[in-house]
Coordinates of N, CA and C in Angstrom, one line a residue:
X9 N -48.4 -22.6 -31.6 CA -47.3 -22.1 -31.9 C -46.3 -21.5 -30.8
X10 N -44.9 -21.7 -30.9 CA -44.2 -21.6 -29.7 C -44.1 -20.2 -29.4
X11 N -43.8 -19.5 -28.2 CA -43.5 -18.2 -28.2 C -42.1 -17.6 -28.5
X12 N -41.9 -16.9 -29.5 CA -40.9 -16.2 -29.7 C -40.4 -14.8 -28.9
X13 N -39.4 -14.9 -28.1 CA -39.0 -13.8 -27.3 C -38.3 -12.7 -28.2
X14 N -38.9 -11.5 -28.3 CA -38.3 -10.3 -29.0 C -37.1 -9.9 -28.2
X15 N -36.3 -9.1 -28.9 CA -34.9 -8.6 -28.5 C -35.2 -7.5 -27.2
X16 N -36.3 -6.8 -27.3 CA -36.6 -5.8 -26.3 C -36.6 -6.8 -25.1
X17 N -37.5 -7.8 -24.8 CA -37.6 -8.5 -23.8 C -36.4 -9.2 -23.5
X18 N -35.5 -9.9 -24.3 CA -34.2 -10.6 -24.0 C -33.2 -9.5 -23.3
X19 N -33.1 -8.3 -24.0 CA -31.8 -7.5 -23.5 C -32.0 -7.3 -21.9
X20 N -33.5 -6.7 -21.3 CA -33.4 -6.9 -19.8 C -32.8 -7.9 -19.1
X21 N -33.4 -9.2 -19.6 CA -32.7 -10.3 -18.9 C -31.0 -10.4 -18.9
X22 N -30.8 -10.2 -20.2 CA -29.1 -10.3 -20.2 C -28.6 -9.1 -19.4
X23 N -29.0 -8.1 -19.3 CA -28.6 -7.0 -18.5 C -28.6 -7.3 -17.0
X24 N -29.8 -8.1 -16.5 CA -30.0 -8.2 -15.3 C -28.9 -9.4 -14.6
X25 N -28.9 -10.2 -15.8 CA -27.9 -11.2 -15.5 C -26.4 -10.8 -15.3
X26 N -26.1 -10.1 -16.2 CA -24.7 -9.4 -16.1 C -24.5 -8.4 -15.0
X27 N -25.7 -7.7 -14.4 CA -25.5 -6.9 -13.2 C -25.6 -8.1 -11.9
X28 N -26.0 -8.9 -12.0 CA -25.9 -10.0 -11.1 C -24.5 -10.5 -10.9
X29 N -23.9 -10.8 -12.2 CA -22.5 -11.0 -12.0 C -21.7 -10.1 -11.5
X30 N -22.0 -8.9 -12.0 CA -21.0 -7.8 -11.3 C -21.2 -7.6 -9.8
X31 N -22.2 -7.7 -9.1 CA -22.5 -7.6 -7.9 C -21.7 -8.7 -7.3
X32 N -21.7 -10.2 -7.9 CA -21.2 -11.2 -7.4 C -19.8 -11.1 -7.2
X33 N -19.2 -10.5 -8.3 CA -17.9 -10.4 -8.2 C -17.3 -9.1 -7.3
X34 N -18.1 -8.3 -7.3 CA -17.7 -7.3 -6.4 C -17.6 -7.8 -5.1
X35 N -18.9 -8.5 -4.4 CA -18.6 -9.0 -3.1 C -17.6 -9.9 -3.1
X36 N -17.1 -10.7 -4.1 CA -16.1 -11.9 -3.9 C -15.0 -11.2 -3.5
X37 N -14.5 -10.2 -4.4 CA -13.2 -9.3 -4.2 C -13.3 -8.8 -2.6
X38 N -14.4 -8.3 -2.2 CA -14.2 -7.6 -0.9 C -14.0 -8.7 0.1
X39 N -14.6 -9.7 0.1 CA -14.7 -10.9 1.1 C -13.1 -11.5 1.1
X40 N -12.5 -11.6 0.0 CA -11.4 -12.3 -0.3 C -10.3 -11.0 0.1
X41 N -10.5 -9.8 0.1 CA -9.7 -8.7 0.5 C -9.8 -8.4 1.9
X42 N -10.8 -9.0 2.7 CA -11.0 -9.0 4.2 C -10.1 -10.1 4.7
X43 N -10.2 -11.3 4.0 CA -9.3 -12.5 4.5 C -7.7 -12.1 4.1
X44 N -7.6 -11.4 3.1 CA -6.1 -11.2 2.9 C -5.6 -10.0 4.1
X45 N -6.4 -9.0 4.3 CA -5.9 -7.9 5.1 C -5.9 -8.8 6.5
X46 N -6.7 -9.6 6.7 CA -6.5 -10.3 8.1 C -5.5 -11.2 8.1
X47 N -4.9 -11.7 7.2 CA -3.8 -12.9 7.2 C -2.2 -12.0 7.1
X48 N -2.6 -11.1 6.2 CA -1.3 -10.2 5.9 C -1.1 -8.7 6.4
X49 N -2.1 -8.4 6.9 CA -2.1 -7.1 7.3 C -2.3 -6.3 5.8
X50 N -2.6 -4.7 6.2 CA -2.9 -4.0 5.0 C -1.7 -3.8 4.2
X51 N -0.5 -3.5 5.0 CA 0.6 -2.8 4.1 C 1.4 -4.4 3.6
X52 N 1.2 -5.4 4.2 CA 1.6 -6.5 3.8 C 0.8 -7.2 2.4
X53 N -0.5 -6.8 2.2 CA -1.3 -7.5 1.2 C -0.9 -6.4 0.2
X54 N -1.0 -7.2 -1.1 CA -0.9 -6.6 -2.3 C -2.3 -7.0 -3.1
X55 N -2.4 -6.1 -4.5 CA -3.8 -6.2 -5.1 C -3.4 -7.7 -5.7
X56 N -2.3 -8.1 -6.0 CA -2.1 -9.4 -6.5 C -2.4 -10.4 -5.7
X57 N -2.3 -10.2 -4.2 CA -2.8 -11.2 -3.0 C -4.4 -11.6 -3.2
X58 N -4.7 -10.3 -3.4 CA -6.3 -10.3 -3.3 C -6.9 -11.0 -4.5
X59 N -6.5 -10.5 -6.0 CA -6.7 -11.2 -7.1 C -6.7 -12.8 -7.0
X60 N -5.4 -13.2 -6.6 CA -5.3 -14.8 -6.3 C -6.4 -15.2 -5.6
X61 N -6.5 -14.7 -4.3 CA -7.3 -15.3 -3.1 C -8.8 -15.3 -3.7
X62 N -9.1 -14.5 -4.6 CA -10.5 -14.3 -5.5 C -10.7 -15.1 -6.6
X63 N -9.6 -15.8 -7.1 CA -9.3 -16.5 -8.2 C -9.8 -15.9 -9.3
X64 N -9.3 -14.5 -9.5 CA -10.1 -13.6 -10.6 C -8.9 -13.3 -11.2
X65 N -8.9 -11.9 -11.8 CA -7.8 -11.1 -12.8 C -7.8 -9.7 -12.3
X66 N -6.5 -9.2 -12.6 CA -6.3 -7.8 -12.4 C -7.3 -7.0 -13.1
X67 N -7.7 -7.4 -14.4 CA -8.5 -6.3 -15.1 C -9.5 -6.3 -14.3
X68 N -10.2 -7.5 -13.9 CA -11.7 -7.7 -13.1 C -11.5 -6.6 -11.8
X69 N -10.5 -6.9 -11.1 CA -10.1 -6.2 -10.0 C -10.2 -4.5 -10.3
X70 N -9.7 -3.9 -11.3 CA -9.7 -2.5 -11.7 C -10.8 -2.2 -12.2
X71 N -11.6 -3.3 -12.5 CA -13.0 -2.8 -13.1 C -13.9 -2.2 -12.1
X72 N -13.6 -2.9 -10.7 CA -14.4 -2.5 -9.5 C -13.9 -1.7 -8.7
X73 N -12.4 -1.7 -8.5 CA -11.8 -0.9 -7.7 C -10.6 0.0 -8.1
X74 N -10.3 1.1 -7.6 CA -9.4 1.9 -8.0 C -7.8 1.4 -7.7
X75 N -7.6 0.9 -6.5 CA -6.4 0.3 -6.0 C -6.9 -0.5 -4.7
X76 N -5.7 -0.6 -3.8 CA -5.7 -1.1 -2.6 C -6.6 -0.5 -1.4
X77 N -6.1 0.9 -1.5 CA -6.9 1.8 -0.7 C -8.5 1.8 -0.9
X78 N -8.8 1.8 -2.2 CA -10.1 1.8 -2.6 C -10.6 0.8 -2.0
X79 N -10.3 -0.4 -2.2 CA -11.0 -1.7 -1.8 C -10.9 -1.8 -0.1
X80 N -10.1 -1.1 0.4 CA -10.2 -1.1 1.7 C -11.4 0.0 2.1
X81 N -11.4 1.0 1.7 CA -12.4 1.9 1.8 C -14.1 1.2 1.7
X82 N -13.9 0.7 0.4 CA -15.4 -0.4 0.1 C -15.4 -1.2 1.0
X83 N -14.7 -2.0 1.4 CA -14.9 -3.1 2.5 C -15.5 -2.2 3.9
X84 N -14.7 -1.1 4.4 CA -15.4 -0.4 5.5 C -16.6 -0.1 5.5
X85 N -17.2 0.2 4.1 CA -18.3 0.9 3.7 C -19.4 -0.3 4.0
X86 N -19.3 -1.3 3.9 CA -20.3 -2.4 4.4 C -20.6 -2.6 5.7
X87 N -19.5 -1.9 6.6 CA -20.1 -2.0 8.1 C -20.7 -0.8 8.4
X88 N -20.8 0.3 7.5 CA -21.7 1.6 7.7 C -23.0 1.3 8.3
X89 N -24.0 0.4 7.7 CA -25.3 0.5 8.1 C -25.4 0.0 9.3
X90 N -24.5 -1.1 9.9 CA -24.4 -1.9 11.4 C -24.0 -0.3 12.2
X91 N -22.9 0.4 11.7 CA -22.7 1.3 12.6 C -23.8 2.5 12.7
X92 N -24.2 2.7 11.5 CA -25.4 4.0 11.8 C -26.6 3.5 12.6
X93 N -26.8 2.3 12.5 CA -27.8 1.4 13.2 C -27.6 1.9 14.6
X94 N -26.1 1.5 15.1 CA -25.9 1.5 16.7 C -26.0 2.7 17.1
X95 N -25.6 3.7 16.2 CA -25.8 5.2 16.9 C -27.1 5.6 17.0
X96 N -28.0 5.1 15.9 CA -29.3 5.4 16.2 C -29.9 4.7 17.4
X97 N -29.4 4.1 18.1 CA -30.1 3.4 19.2 C -30.1 4.1 20.3
X98 N -29.2 5.3 20.4 CA -29.1 6.3 21.5 C -30.3 7.0 21.3
X99 N -30.8 7.4 20.2 CA -31.9 8.1 20.2 C -33.2 7.7 20.5
X100 N -33.2 6.2 20.7 CA -34.4 5.2 21.0 C -34.3 5.1 22.4
X101 N -33.2 5.4 23.4 CA -33.5 5.3 24.8 C -34.5 5.9 25.2
X102 N -35.3 5.0 26.0 CA -36.6 5.7 26.9 C -36.3 6.9 27.8
X103 N -35.2 7.0 28.2 CA -34.5 8.2 28.9 C -32.9 8.0 28.9
X104 N -32.5 9.1 28.8 CA -31.1 9.6 28.5 C -30.5 9.5 29.9
X105 N -29.8 8.5 30.3 CA -29.0 8.3 32.0 C -27.8 7.8 31.3
X106 N -27.0 8.0 32.4 CA -25.3 7.7 32.4 C -25.4 6.1 32.3
X107 N -26.4 5.3 33.2 CA -26.2 4.0 33.1 C -26.6 3.4 31.9
X108 N -27.8 4.1 31.2 CA -27.9 3.7 29.5 C -27.0 3.9 28.8
X109 N -26.1 4.8 29.0 CA -25.0 5.1 28.1 C -24.0 4.3 28.4
X110 N -23.7 3.8 29.5 CA -22.6 3.0 29.6 C -22.9 1.5 29.2
X111 N -24.0 1.3 29.4 CA -24.5 -0.3 28.6 C -24.3 -0.2 27.6
X112 N -24.7 1.0 26.8 CA -24.8 0.9 25.4 C -23.3 0.8 24.8
X113 N -22.2 1.7 25.4 CA -21.2 1.6 24.9 C -20.4 0.3 25.3
X114 N -20.6 -0.3 26.5 CA -20.0 -1.8 26.8 C -20.5 -2.9 26.1
X115 N -21.6 -2.9 25.6 CA -22.5 -3.9 24.9 C -22.3 -3.9 23.5
X116 N -22.6 -2.6 22.9 CA -22.8 -2.3 21.5 C -21.5 -1.8 20.9
X117 N -21.1 -0.8 21.1 CA -19.8 -0.1 20.8 C -18.6 -1.0 20.9
X118 N -18.4 -1.4 21.9 CA -17.1 -2.2 21.7 C -17.4 -3.3 21.1
X119 N -18.5 -4.1 20.9 CA -19.1 -5.3 20.4 C -18.8 -5.1 18.9
X120 N -19.2 -3.7 18.3 CA -19.1 -3.3 16.9 C -17.6 -3.4 16.7
X121 N -16.6 -2.6 17.4 CA -15.4 -2.5 16.9 C -14.7 -3.7 17.0
X122 N -14.9 -4.8 17.8 CA -14.5 -6.0 17.9 C -14.8 -6.7 16.6
X123 N -16.1 -6.6 16.1 CA -16.5 -7.6 15.1 C -15.7 -7.0 13.8
X124 N -15.7 -5.7 13.7 CA -15.2 -4.9 12.6 C -13.8 -4.6 12.7
X125 N -13.1 -5.2 13.5 CA -11.8 -4.7 13.7 C -10.8 -5.0 12.5
X126 N -11.1 -6.1 11.4 CA -10.1 -5.9 10.1 C -10.5 -4.8 9.2
X127 N -11.8 -4.7 9.0 CA -12.0 -3.3 8.3 C -11.7 -2.0 8.6
X128 N -11.7 -2.0 10.1 CA -11.3 -0.5 10.6 C -10.0 -0.4 10.3
X129 N -9.1 -1.4 10.7 CA -7.6 -1.5 10.5 C -7.3 -1.1 9.2
X130 N -8.1 -1.7 8.3 CA -7.5 -1.5 6.7 C -7.9 -0.2 6.4
X131 N -9.0 0.2 6.7 CA -9.2 1.6 6.3 C -8.5 2.9 6.9
X132 N -8.0 2.5 8.1 CA -7.2 3.4 8.9 C -6.0 3.5 8.0
X133 N -5.5 2.3 7.8 CA -3.9 2.5 7.0 C -4.4 3.3 5.6
X134 N -5.2 2.6 4.8 CA -6.0 3.3 3.7 C -6.1 4.9 3.8
X135 N -6.5 5.3 4.8 CA -6.4 7.0 5.0 C -5.2 7.6 5.1
X136 N -4.3 6.9 5.6 CA -2.8 7.4 5.7 C -2.3 7.6 4.2
X137 N -2.8 6.4 3.2 CA -2.0 6.3 2.1 C -3.0 7.2 1.0
X138 N -4.1 7.5 1.3 CA -4.8 8.1 0.2 C -5.7 9.3 0.8
X139 N -5.5 10.6 0.5 CA -6.3 11.8 1.1 C -7.8 11.7 0.8
X140 N -8.2 10.9 -0.5 CA -9.5 10.8 -1.0 C -10.1 9.9 0.1
X141 N -9.7 8.7 0.6 CA -10.3 7.8 1.6 C -10.4 8.7 2.8
X142 N -9.5 9.3 3.5 CA -9.5 10.1 4.3 C -10.9 11.2 4.4
X143 N -11.0 11.8 3.3 CA -12.3 12.8 3.2 C -13.4 11.8 3.0
X144 N -13.5 10.5 2.4 CA -14.6 9.8 2.5 C -15.0 9.2 3.8
X145 N -14.1 9.1 4.7 CA -14.3 8.6 6.2 C -14.9 9.7 6.9
X146 N -14.3 11.1 6.6 CA -15.0 12.1 7.6 C -16.5 12.1 7.3
X147 N -16.6 12.0 5.9 CA -18.4 12.1 5.3 C -19.0 11.0 5.8
X148 N -18.4 9.9 6.3 CA -19.2 8.5 6.6 C -19.5 9.1 8.2
X149 N -18.6 9.5 9.0 CA -18.9 9.9 10.4 C -20.0 10.6 10.3
X150 N -20.1 12.0 9.6 CA -21.1 12.8 9.5 C -22.2 12.2 8.9
X151 N -22.2 11.7 8.1 CA -23.7 10.9 7.7 C -24.2 9.9 8.7
X152 N -23.3 9.3 9.4 CA -23.7 8.4 10.4 C -24.3 9.2 11.7
X153 N -23.8 10.1 11.9 CA -24.7 11.0 13.1 C -25.9 11.8 12.7
X154 N -25.8 12.2 11.3 CA -27.2 12.5 10.7 C -28.3 11.6 10.8
X155 N -28.0 10.3 10.5 CA -28.7 9.2 10.5 C -29.0 8.8 12.1
X156 N -28.3 9.1 12.7 CA -28.6 8.7 14.0 C -29.8 9.5 14.9
X157 N -30.0 10.7 14.2 CA -31.1 11.6 14.7 C -31.3 11.9 16.1
X158 N -29.9 12.2 16.8 CA -29.9 12.8 17.6 C -30.6 14.1 18.2
X159 N -31.2 14.5 19.4 CA -31.8 15.5 19.5 C -30.8 16.7 19.4
X160 N -31.1 17.9 18.9 CA -29.9 18.9 18.8 C -28.9 19.1 17.6
X161 N -29.1 17.8 16.7 CA -28.2 17.8 15.4 C -28.8 18.2 14.3
X162 N -29.9 19.0 14.3 CA -30.6 19.5 13.3 C -29.8 20.6 12.7
X163 N -29.1 21.7 13.9 CA -28.2 22.5 13.3 C -27.0 22.4 13.1
X164 N -26.2 22.9 12.6 CA -24.5 22.8 12.3 C -23.9 22.8 13.2
X165 N -24.0 23.7 14.5 CA -23.3 23.7 15.7 C -23.3 21.9 16.2
X166 N -24.8 21.8 16.4 CA -24.9 20.7 17.1 C -24.4 19.3 16.2
X167 N -24.7 19.3 15.1 CA -24.2 18.2 14.1 C -22.8 18.3 14.3
X168 N -21.8 19.5 14.4 CA -20.4 19.3 14.5 C -20.0 18.7 15.8
X169 N -20.8 19.0 16.8 CA -20.2 18.5 18.3 C -20.4 16.9 18.1
X170 N -21.6 16.8 17.9 CA -21.7 15.3 17.5 C -20.7 14.5 17.0
X171 N -20.5 15.0 15.8 CA -19.5 14.3 14.9 C -18.3 14.1 15.6
X172 N -17.7 15.3 16.3 CA -16.4 15.6 16.8 C -16.5 14.3 18.2
X173 N -17.6 14.1 18.6 CA -17.7 13.1 19.9 C -17.5 11.7 19.2
X174 N -18.2 11.5 18.0 CA -18.2 10.1 17.3 C -16.4 9.9 17.1
X175 N -16.0 10.7 16.3 CA -14.9 10.9 15.9 C -13.8 10.5 17.0
X176 N -13.9 11.4 18.2 CA -13.1 10.8 19.6 C -13.1 9.4 19.9
X177 N -14.5 8.9 19.9 CA -14.7 7.8 20.2 C -14.0 6.6 19.2
X178 N -14.2 6.9 18.0 CA -13.6 6.0 16.9 C -12.1 6.0 17.0
X179 N -11.2 7.3 17.3 CA -10.0 7.0 17.6 C -9.4 6.5 18.9
X180 N -10.1 6.7 20.1 CA -10.0 5.6 21.3 C -10.1 4.1 20.7
X181 N -11.2 3.8 20.3 CA -11.5 2.6 20.1 C -10.5 1.8 19.1
X182 N -10.0 2.5 17.9 CA -9.0 2.0 17.0 C -7.8 1.8 17.9
X183 N -7.4 2.9 18.7 CA -6.1 2.4 19.6 C -6.2 1.3 20.5
X184 N -7.3 1.2 21.1 CA -7.6 0.5 22.2 C -8.1 -0.8 21.6
X185 N -8.9 -1.0 21.0 CA -9.6 -2.6 20.6 C -8.9 -2.9 19.2
X186 N -8.3 -2.2 18.3 CA -7.5 -2.6 17.2 C -6.2 -2.9 17.2
X187 N -5.5 -1.7 17.5 CA -4.1 -1.5 17.7 C -3.6 -2.0 19.2
X188 N -4.6 -2.5 20.2 CA -4.1 -3.3 21.5 C -3.4 -2.4 22.3
X189 N -3.7 -0.9 22.4 CA -3.1 -0.3 23.7 C -3.8 -0.7 24.7
X190 N -3.4 -1.0 25.7 CA -4.0 -1.5 27.0 C -4.7 -0.3 27.8
X191 N -6.1 -0.7 28.3 CA -6.6 0.5 29.0 C -7.5 -0.7 30.1
X192 N -7.8 0.2 31.4 CA -8.8 -0.7 32.2 C -10.0 -0.4 31.5
X193 N -10.6 -1.6 31.3 CA -12.1 -1.7 30.5 C -13.1 -0.9 31.5
X194 N -13.2 -1.1 32.7 CA -14.4 -0.5 33.7 C -14.1 0.8 33.6
X195 N -13.0 1.1 33.8 CA -12.3 2.8 34.1 C -12.7 3.5 32.9
X196 N -12.2 2.8 31.7 CA -12.5 3.5 30.5 C -13.9 3.7 30.2
X197 N -15.1 2.6 30.4 CA -16.3 2.8 30.2 C -17.2 3.7 31.2
X198 N -16.4 3.8 32.5 CA -16.9 5.1 33.2 C -16.5 6.3 32.7
X199 N -15.3 6.7 32.1 CA -14.9 7.9 31.6 C -15.9 8.4 30.2
X200 N -16.1 7.1 29.6 CA -16.8 7.5 28.2 C -18.3 7.5 28.4
X201 N -18.5 6.9 29.4 CA -20.2 7.4 29.8 C -20.2 8.7 30.4
X202 N -19.3 9.3 31.0 CA -19.2 10.5 31.8 C -19.6 11.4 30.5
X203 N -18.5 11.2 29.6 CA -18.3 12.2 28.7 C -19.5 12.2 27.7
X204 N -20.3 11.1 27.3 CA -21.3 11.1 26.2 C -22.5 11.4 27.1
X205 N -22.7 11.3 28.1 CA -23.8 11.6 28.8 C -24.0 13.2 29.0
X206 N -22.6 13.8 29.3 CA -22.5 15.3 29.4 C -22.9 15.9 27.8
X207 N -22.1 15.2 27.0 CA -22.4 15.7 25.7 C -23.8 15.8 25.1
X208 N -24.4 14.6 24.9 CA -25.6 14.5 24.7 C -26.6 15.2 25.5
X209 N -26.5 15.4 26.5 CA -27.4 16.4 27.6 C -27.3 17.9 27.1
X210 N -26.0 18.1 26.7 CA -25.9 19.7 26.1 C -26.9 19.6 24.7
X211 N -26.4 18.6 24.0 CA -27.2 18.5 22.6 C -28.7 18.6 22.9
X212 N -29.1 18.0 23.4 CA -30.4 18.0 23.7 C -31.2 19.2 24.4
X213 N -30.5 19.9 25.2 CA -30.7 21.1 26.0 C -30.3 22.5 25.2
X214 N -29.5 22.2 23.9 CA -29.3 23.2 23.3 C -28.1 23.8 23.8
X215 N -26.8 23.4 23.1 CA -25.5 23.7 23.7 C -25.4 25.3 23.3
X216 N -24.7 26.1 24.2 CA -24.5 27.5 24.0 C -23.6 27.6 23.1
X217 N -23.6 28.5 22.1 CA -22.6 28.9 20.8 C -21.4 29.7 21.6

């Protein structure tokens, strides 16, 4: 006699399938949003452009995202694990030296910003349009610093100093690598290495309050 599936076993299968469909739709809209933002820019792009690129519907879009600023924020969130891993590598240096700092900045930090240029530009415009996205962005930075596990960031003063250091770097990289403000690359790396080496040394030694 054949096996008859009960309603209780069929329901989880259906729910798992729907969840997979939901995740796939969410990812499709994000990928299409990136393509549209890259082609038209954040301000030139519309929700209709993203929906058309995804071959979807407005109803499906709004089931996943609040608006254009929200999808830009969610797009940037996809880069956060890579950013957190990048900052965590500093804690793995065998020795904190200016040379290690400069190499990390030149190879990994600048590479990260080049790779995620579209996401960074979109979320920066979204922050200007939506204070909630700006608040999310600050939370992301603080969380990335916390996950980096740098010595000295276990207390509030150290965490605040480290967060400000990352915010300063992000502002520079945004204007330099995303908006195209010209800088001498070698000179800028020298200055950044000096600043980061000094600040991380203070964190490790315990900065005065």
